[in-house]
XYZ file of C-alpha atoms in Angstrom:
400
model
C 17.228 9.141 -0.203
C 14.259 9.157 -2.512
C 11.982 6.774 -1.229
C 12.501 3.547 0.792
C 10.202 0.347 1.406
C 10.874 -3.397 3.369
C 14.004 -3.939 2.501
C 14.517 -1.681 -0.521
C 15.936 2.008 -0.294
C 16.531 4.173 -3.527
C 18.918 7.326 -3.789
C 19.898 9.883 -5.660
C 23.224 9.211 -7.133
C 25.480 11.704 -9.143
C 28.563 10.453 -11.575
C 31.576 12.408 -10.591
C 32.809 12.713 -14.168
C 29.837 13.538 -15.916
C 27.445 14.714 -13.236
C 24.979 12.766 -14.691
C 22.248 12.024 -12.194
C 21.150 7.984 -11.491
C 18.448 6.437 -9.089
C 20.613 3.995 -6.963
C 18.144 0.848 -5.517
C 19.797 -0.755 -2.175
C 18.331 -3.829 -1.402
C 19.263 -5.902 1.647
C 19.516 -9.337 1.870
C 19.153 -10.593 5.078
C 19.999 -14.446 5.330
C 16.878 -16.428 4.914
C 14.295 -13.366 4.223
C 15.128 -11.917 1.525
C 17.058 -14.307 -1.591
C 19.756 -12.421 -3.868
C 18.181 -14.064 -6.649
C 14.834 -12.430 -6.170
C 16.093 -8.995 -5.367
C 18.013 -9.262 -8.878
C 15.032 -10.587 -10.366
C 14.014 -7.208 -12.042
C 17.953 -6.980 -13.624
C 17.482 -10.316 -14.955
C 13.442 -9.381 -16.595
C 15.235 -5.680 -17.352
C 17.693 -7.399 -19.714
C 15.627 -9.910 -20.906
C 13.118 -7.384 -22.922
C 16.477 -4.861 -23.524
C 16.457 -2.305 -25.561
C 12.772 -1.338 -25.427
C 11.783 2.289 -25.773
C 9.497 1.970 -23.172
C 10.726 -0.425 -20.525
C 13.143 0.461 -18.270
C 16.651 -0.875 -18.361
C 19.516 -1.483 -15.341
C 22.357 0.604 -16.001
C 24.922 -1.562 -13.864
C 24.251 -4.101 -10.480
C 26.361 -5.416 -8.214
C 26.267 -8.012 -5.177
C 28.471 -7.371 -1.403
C 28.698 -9.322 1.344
C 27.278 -7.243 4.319
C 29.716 -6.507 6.928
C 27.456 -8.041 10.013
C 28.814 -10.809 11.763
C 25.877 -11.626 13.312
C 24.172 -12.040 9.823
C 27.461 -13.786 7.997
C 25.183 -15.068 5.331
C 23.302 -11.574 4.407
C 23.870 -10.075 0.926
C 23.565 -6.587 0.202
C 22.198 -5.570 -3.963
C 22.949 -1.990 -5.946
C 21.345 -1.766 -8.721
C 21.834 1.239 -11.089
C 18.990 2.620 -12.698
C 18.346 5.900 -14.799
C 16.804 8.494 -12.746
C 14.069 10.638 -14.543
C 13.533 14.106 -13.460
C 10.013 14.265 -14.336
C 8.993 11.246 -11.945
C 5.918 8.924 -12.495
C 2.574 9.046 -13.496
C 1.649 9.806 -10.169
C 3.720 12.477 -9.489
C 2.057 13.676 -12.360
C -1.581 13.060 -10.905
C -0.515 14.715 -7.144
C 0.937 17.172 -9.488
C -2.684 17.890 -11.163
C -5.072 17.570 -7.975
C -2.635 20.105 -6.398
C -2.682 22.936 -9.322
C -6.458 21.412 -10.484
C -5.206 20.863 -13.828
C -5.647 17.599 -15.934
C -3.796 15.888 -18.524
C -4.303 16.844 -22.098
C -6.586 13.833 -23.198
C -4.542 12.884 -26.175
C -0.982 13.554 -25.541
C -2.113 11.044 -22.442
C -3.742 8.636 -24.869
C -0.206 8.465 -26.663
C 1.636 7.598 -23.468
C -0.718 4.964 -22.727
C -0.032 3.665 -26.145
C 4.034 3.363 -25.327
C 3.003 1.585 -22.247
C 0.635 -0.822 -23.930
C 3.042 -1.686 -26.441
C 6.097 -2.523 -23.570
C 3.250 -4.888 -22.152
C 2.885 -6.290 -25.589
C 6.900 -6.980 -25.707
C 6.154 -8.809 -22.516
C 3.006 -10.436 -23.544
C 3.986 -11.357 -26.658
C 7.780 -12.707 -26.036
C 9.412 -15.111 -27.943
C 12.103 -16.921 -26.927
C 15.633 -15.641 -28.664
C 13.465 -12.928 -30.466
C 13.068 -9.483 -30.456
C 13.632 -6.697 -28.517
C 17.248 -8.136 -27.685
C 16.913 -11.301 -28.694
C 19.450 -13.826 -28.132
C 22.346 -11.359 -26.490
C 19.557 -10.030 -24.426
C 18.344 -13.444 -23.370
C 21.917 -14.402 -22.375
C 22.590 -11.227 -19.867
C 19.401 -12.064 -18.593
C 20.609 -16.167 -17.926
C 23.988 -14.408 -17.009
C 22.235 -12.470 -14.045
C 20.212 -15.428 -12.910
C 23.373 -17.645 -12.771
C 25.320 -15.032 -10.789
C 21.911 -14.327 -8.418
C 22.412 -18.170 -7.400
C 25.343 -18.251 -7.041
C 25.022 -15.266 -4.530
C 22.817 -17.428 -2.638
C 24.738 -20.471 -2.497
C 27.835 -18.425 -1.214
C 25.293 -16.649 1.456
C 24.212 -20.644 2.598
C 27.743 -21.054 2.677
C 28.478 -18.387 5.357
C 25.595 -19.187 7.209
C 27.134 -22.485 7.677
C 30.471 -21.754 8.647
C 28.830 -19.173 11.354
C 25.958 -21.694 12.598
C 28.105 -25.344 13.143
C 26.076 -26.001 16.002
C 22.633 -25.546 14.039
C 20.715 -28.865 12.909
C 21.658 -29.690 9.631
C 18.455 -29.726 8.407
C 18.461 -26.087 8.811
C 21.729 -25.653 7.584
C 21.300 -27.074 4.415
C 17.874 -24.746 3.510
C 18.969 -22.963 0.197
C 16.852 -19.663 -0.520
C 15.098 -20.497 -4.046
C 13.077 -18.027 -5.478
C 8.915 -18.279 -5.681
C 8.380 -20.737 -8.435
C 6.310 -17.791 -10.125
C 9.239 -15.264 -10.071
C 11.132 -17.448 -12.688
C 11.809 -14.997 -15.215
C 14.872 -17.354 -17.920
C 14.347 -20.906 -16.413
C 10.491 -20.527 -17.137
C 12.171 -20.640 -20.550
C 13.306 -23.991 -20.490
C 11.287 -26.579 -23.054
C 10.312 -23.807 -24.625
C 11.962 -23.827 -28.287
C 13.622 -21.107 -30.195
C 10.805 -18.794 -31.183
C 8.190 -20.194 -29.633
C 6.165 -18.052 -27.370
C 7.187 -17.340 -23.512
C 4.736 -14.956 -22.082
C 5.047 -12.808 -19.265
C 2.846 -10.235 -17.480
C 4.153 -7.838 -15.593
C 1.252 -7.859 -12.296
C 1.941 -4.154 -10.854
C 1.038 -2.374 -13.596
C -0.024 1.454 -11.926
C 0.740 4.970 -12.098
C 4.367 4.495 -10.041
C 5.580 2.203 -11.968
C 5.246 4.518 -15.072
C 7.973 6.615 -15.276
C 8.072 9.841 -17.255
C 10.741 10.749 -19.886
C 12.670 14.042 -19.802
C 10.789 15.033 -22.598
C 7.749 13.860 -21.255
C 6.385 12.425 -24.539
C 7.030 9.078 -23.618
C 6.078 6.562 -20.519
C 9.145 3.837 -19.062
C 7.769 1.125 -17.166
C 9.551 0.117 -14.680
C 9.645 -2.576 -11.631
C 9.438 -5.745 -12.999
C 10.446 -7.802 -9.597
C 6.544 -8.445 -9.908
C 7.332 -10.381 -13.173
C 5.461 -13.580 -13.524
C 5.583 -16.533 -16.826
C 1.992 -16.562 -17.989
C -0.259 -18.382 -18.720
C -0.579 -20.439 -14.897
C -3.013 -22.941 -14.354
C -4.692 -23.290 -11.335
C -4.162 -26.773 -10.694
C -5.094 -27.057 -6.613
C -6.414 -24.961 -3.675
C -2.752 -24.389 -2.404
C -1.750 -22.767 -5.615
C -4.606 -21.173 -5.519
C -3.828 -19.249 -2.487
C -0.442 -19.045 -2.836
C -0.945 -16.954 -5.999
C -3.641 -14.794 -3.743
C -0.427 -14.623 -1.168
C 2.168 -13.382 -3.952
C -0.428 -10.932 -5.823
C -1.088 -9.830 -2.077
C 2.532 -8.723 -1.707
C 3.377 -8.088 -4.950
C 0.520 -6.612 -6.618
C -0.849 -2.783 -5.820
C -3.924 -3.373 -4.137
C -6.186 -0.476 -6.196
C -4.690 -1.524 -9.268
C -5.221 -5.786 -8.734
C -7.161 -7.822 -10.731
C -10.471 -9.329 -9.277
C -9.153 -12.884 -10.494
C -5.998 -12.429 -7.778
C -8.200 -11.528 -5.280
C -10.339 -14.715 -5.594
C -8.255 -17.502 -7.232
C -10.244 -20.618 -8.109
C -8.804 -24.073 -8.899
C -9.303 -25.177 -12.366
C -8.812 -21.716 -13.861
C -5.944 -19.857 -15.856
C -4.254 -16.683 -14.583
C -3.014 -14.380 -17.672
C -1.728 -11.380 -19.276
C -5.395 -9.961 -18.547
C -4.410 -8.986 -15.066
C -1.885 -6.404 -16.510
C -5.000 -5.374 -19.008
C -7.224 -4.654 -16.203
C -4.285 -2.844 -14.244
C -4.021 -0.963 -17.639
C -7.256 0.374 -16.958
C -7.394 1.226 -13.590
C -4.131 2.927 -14.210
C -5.588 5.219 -17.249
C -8.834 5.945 -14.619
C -6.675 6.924 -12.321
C -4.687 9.496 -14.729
C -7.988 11.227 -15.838
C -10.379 10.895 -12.278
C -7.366 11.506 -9.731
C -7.581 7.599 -7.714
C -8.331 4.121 -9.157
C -11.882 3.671 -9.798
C -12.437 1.133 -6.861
C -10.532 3.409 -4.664
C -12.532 5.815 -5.147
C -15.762 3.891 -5.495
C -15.070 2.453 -1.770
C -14.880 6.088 -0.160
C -17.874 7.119 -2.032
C -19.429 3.919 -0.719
C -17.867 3.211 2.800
C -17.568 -0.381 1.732
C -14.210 -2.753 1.038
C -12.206 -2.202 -1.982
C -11.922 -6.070 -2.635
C -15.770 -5.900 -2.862
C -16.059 -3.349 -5.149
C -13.685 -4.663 -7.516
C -15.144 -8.249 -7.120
C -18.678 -6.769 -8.056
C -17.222 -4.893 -11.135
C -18.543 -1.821 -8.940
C -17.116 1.258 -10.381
C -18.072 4.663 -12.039
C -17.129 7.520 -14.006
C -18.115 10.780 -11.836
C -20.523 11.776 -14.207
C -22.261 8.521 -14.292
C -24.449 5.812 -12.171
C -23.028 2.802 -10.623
C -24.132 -0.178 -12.114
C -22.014 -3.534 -10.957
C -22.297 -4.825 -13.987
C -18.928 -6.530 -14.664
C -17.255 -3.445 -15.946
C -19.811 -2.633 -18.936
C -21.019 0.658 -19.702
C -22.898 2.645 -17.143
C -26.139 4.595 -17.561
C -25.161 8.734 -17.550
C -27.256 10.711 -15.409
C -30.223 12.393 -17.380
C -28.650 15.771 -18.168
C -30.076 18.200 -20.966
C -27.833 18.535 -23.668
C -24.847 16.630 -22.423
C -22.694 13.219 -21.798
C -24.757 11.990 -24.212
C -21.734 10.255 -26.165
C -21.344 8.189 -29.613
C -22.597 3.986 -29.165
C -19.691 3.576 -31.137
C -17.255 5.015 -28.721
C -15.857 7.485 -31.365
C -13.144 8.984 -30.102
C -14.414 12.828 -30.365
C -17.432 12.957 -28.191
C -16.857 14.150 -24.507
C -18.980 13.120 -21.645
C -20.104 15.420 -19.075
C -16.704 14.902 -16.799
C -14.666 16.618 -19.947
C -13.941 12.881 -21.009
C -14.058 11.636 -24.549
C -16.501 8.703 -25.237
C -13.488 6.852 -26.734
C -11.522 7.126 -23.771
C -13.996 6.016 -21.777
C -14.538 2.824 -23.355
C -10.808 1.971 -23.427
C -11.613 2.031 -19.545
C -14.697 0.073 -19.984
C -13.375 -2.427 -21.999
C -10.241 -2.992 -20.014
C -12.291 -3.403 -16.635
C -14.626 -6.326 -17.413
C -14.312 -8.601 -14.530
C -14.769 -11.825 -16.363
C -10.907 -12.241 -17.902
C -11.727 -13.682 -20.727
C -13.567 -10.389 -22.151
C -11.137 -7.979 -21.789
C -9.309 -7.618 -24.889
C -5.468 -8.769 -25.407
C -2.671 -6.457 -25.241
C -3.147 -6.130 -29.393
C -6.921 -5.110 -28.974
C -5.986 -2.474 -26.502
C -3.071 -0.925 -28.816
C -5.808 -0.854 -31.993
C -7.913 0.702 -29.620
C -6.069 3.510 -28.431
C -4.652 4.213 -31.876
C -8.152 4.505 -33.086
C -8.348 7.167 -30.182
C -5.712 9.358 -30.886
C -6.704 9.207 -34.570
C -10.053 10.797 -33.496
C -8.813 12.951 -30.530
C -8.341 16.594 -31.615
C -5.100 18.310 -30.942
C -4.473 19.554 -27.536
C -4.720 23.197 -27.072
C -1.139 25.121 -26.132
C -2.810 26.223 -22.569
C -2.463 22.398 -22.016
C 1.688 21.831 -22.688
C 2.360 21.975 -19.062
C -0.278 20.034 -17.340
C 0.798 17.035 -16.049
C 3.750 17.107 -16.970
C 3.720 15.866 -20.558
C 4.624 18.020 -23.557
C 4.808 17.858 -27.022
């Protein structure tokens, strides 16, 4: 078993025939905790935005009744995924606090560009267009129609077990959060027309690493949700705090899910933000609020709420996620204004990349820059970036 978590458990497969190696997710269904059609919720988002380079796809899935006659109605799912033997991003970070390397800054600004433009296949989505487009769009309805039907045959069970149990209770179906809709969220939407998603756990684990390690997969989208959503109450309001509580990583989470207000819009920005705590944490070691609350002894939630963050070479200032004051030091950090892509800080990181970060992490949503912003901005990067030197090919765990 690789790793395991609630009711999810992923192993280490091997074809027979081929001995090709697979990650194998096993997630349990327990009658009225956890609904087939939100465990298959990442097949049906996987082959909605399939083929993409750099989003994960589901090689096969399948659905079994459990054999547990106490729990007649429980479901167990496989799903079938690639496995990649160079792991995540954070493998690759554990991998460089260990051996005190870092990443070479602009074979990691290119990987960051692969995973900006999957977000911008999500954030962008058009309904019956590309990647997969119509076919694609289909498997994914085709997964959602056999997820329910899962669950109506699990209700079905339940019944035939429980006779005795108020029918009120027996007649309870398990429908998915309103905000995991991933194909029905399509529906009044016309041919074309735009659909957006964001993805809500963007971070380093959820970046896998290809065999070559040139180019980033992301992966788990069972955090999927349709975006734009408009705050329309106080219960929405906390029940999108509740999902981005259990859904979303907690260092990586947007100040706007930590404090949802009624009568505002929750948007693609959330995976912009996560974009930038995720690049922090790549070229630091920990998100910046992570490591902003141990340097600090206070909450996390209060240091992202306050914009409270920091380079290590520089002064806090909560200031919304805008540039910090350097400390005063002859001859160095002092940087280009107009975050040219060459200049390097004193913490060995290039102006350029720092502003990506800055830019990314304002806490007011509405100035961060869209997933097109970001992608102009970190091809402006590279273009400045220097080549990285051979002693860096192995650090990391991303070559040429």
């Amino acid at each position: 078993m690789v790793t395991q978590g609630g009711f999810s458990y992923v192993y280490l497969v091997q074809e027979t025939s081929t001995s090709a190696l697979y990650a194998l997710k096993k997630i349990r269904c327990p009658f009225g905790q956890e609904s087939v059609s939100l465990a298959l919720k990442e097949v049906e988002a996987y082959a909605l935005f399939s083929p993409h380079p750099n989003i994960i796809h589901a090689v096969d899935h399948a659905v079994e009744s459990a054999n547990d006659k106490s729990d007649p109605g429980s479901k167990t799912v496989y799903i079938l995924l690639p496995y990649y033997r160079r792991g995540n991003l954070q493998d690759a970070i554990n991998a460089n606090l260990v051996n005190h390397t870092k990443f070479p800054e602009r074979r990691l600004m290119v990987l960051f560009l692969g995973v900006a433009r999957a977000l911008k296949a999500m954030h962008q989505y058009r309904v019956k267009g590309a990647p997969g487009g119509e076919a694609a769009r289909q498997r994914a309805k085709n997964v959602r129609a056999e997820a329910e039907e899962a669950d109506k045959d699990a209700v079905r069970r339940a019944k035939t077990r429980r006779k005795d149990v108020d029918a009120d209770e027996e007649d309870v179906e398990q429908e998915p959060l309103m905000n995991g809709e991933v194909t029905r969220s399509q529906e009044g939407v016309g041919d074309g027309e735009l659909r957006a998603y964001a993805h809500r756990d963007v971070k380093p684990g959820n970046i896998m690493l290809s065999d070559s390690g040139t180019s980033p997969i992301l992966m788990d989208l069972g955090s999927l949700a349709p975006s734009p959503t408009h705050i329309t109450s106080r219960a929405l309001a906390l029940a999108t705090q509740d999902t981005a509580a259990e859904h979303s990583t907690l260092p990586y989470r947007a100040p706007e899910l930590f404090d949802t207000k009624t009568g505002t819009v929750i948007d693609t920005k959330t995976d912009i933000w996560s974009f930038g705590c995720t690049l922090f944490a790549c070229l630091v070691g920990k998100s910046p609020f992570e490591m902003r609350s141990e340097e600090t002894g206070g909450s996390l939630s209060i240091c992202v709420l306050g914009g409270d963050w920091r380079f290590p070479d520089e002064e806090s200032m909560a200031s919304g996620g805008g540039r910090r004051k350097k400390k005063d030091v002859k001859g160095k950090g002092k940087g280009k204004d107009d975050g040219g892509g060459g200049e390097v800080g004193d913490g060995g990181i290039s102006e350029g990349v720092r502003e990506v970060v800055r830019r990314c992490l304002r806490v007011e949503a509405g100035e961060r820059p869209d997933v097109d912003e970001v992608i102009e901005m970190v091809e402006k990067v590279v273009a400045e970036l220097p080549e990285d030197g051979a002693e860096d090919d192995q650090a990391g765990g991303v070559e040429e």
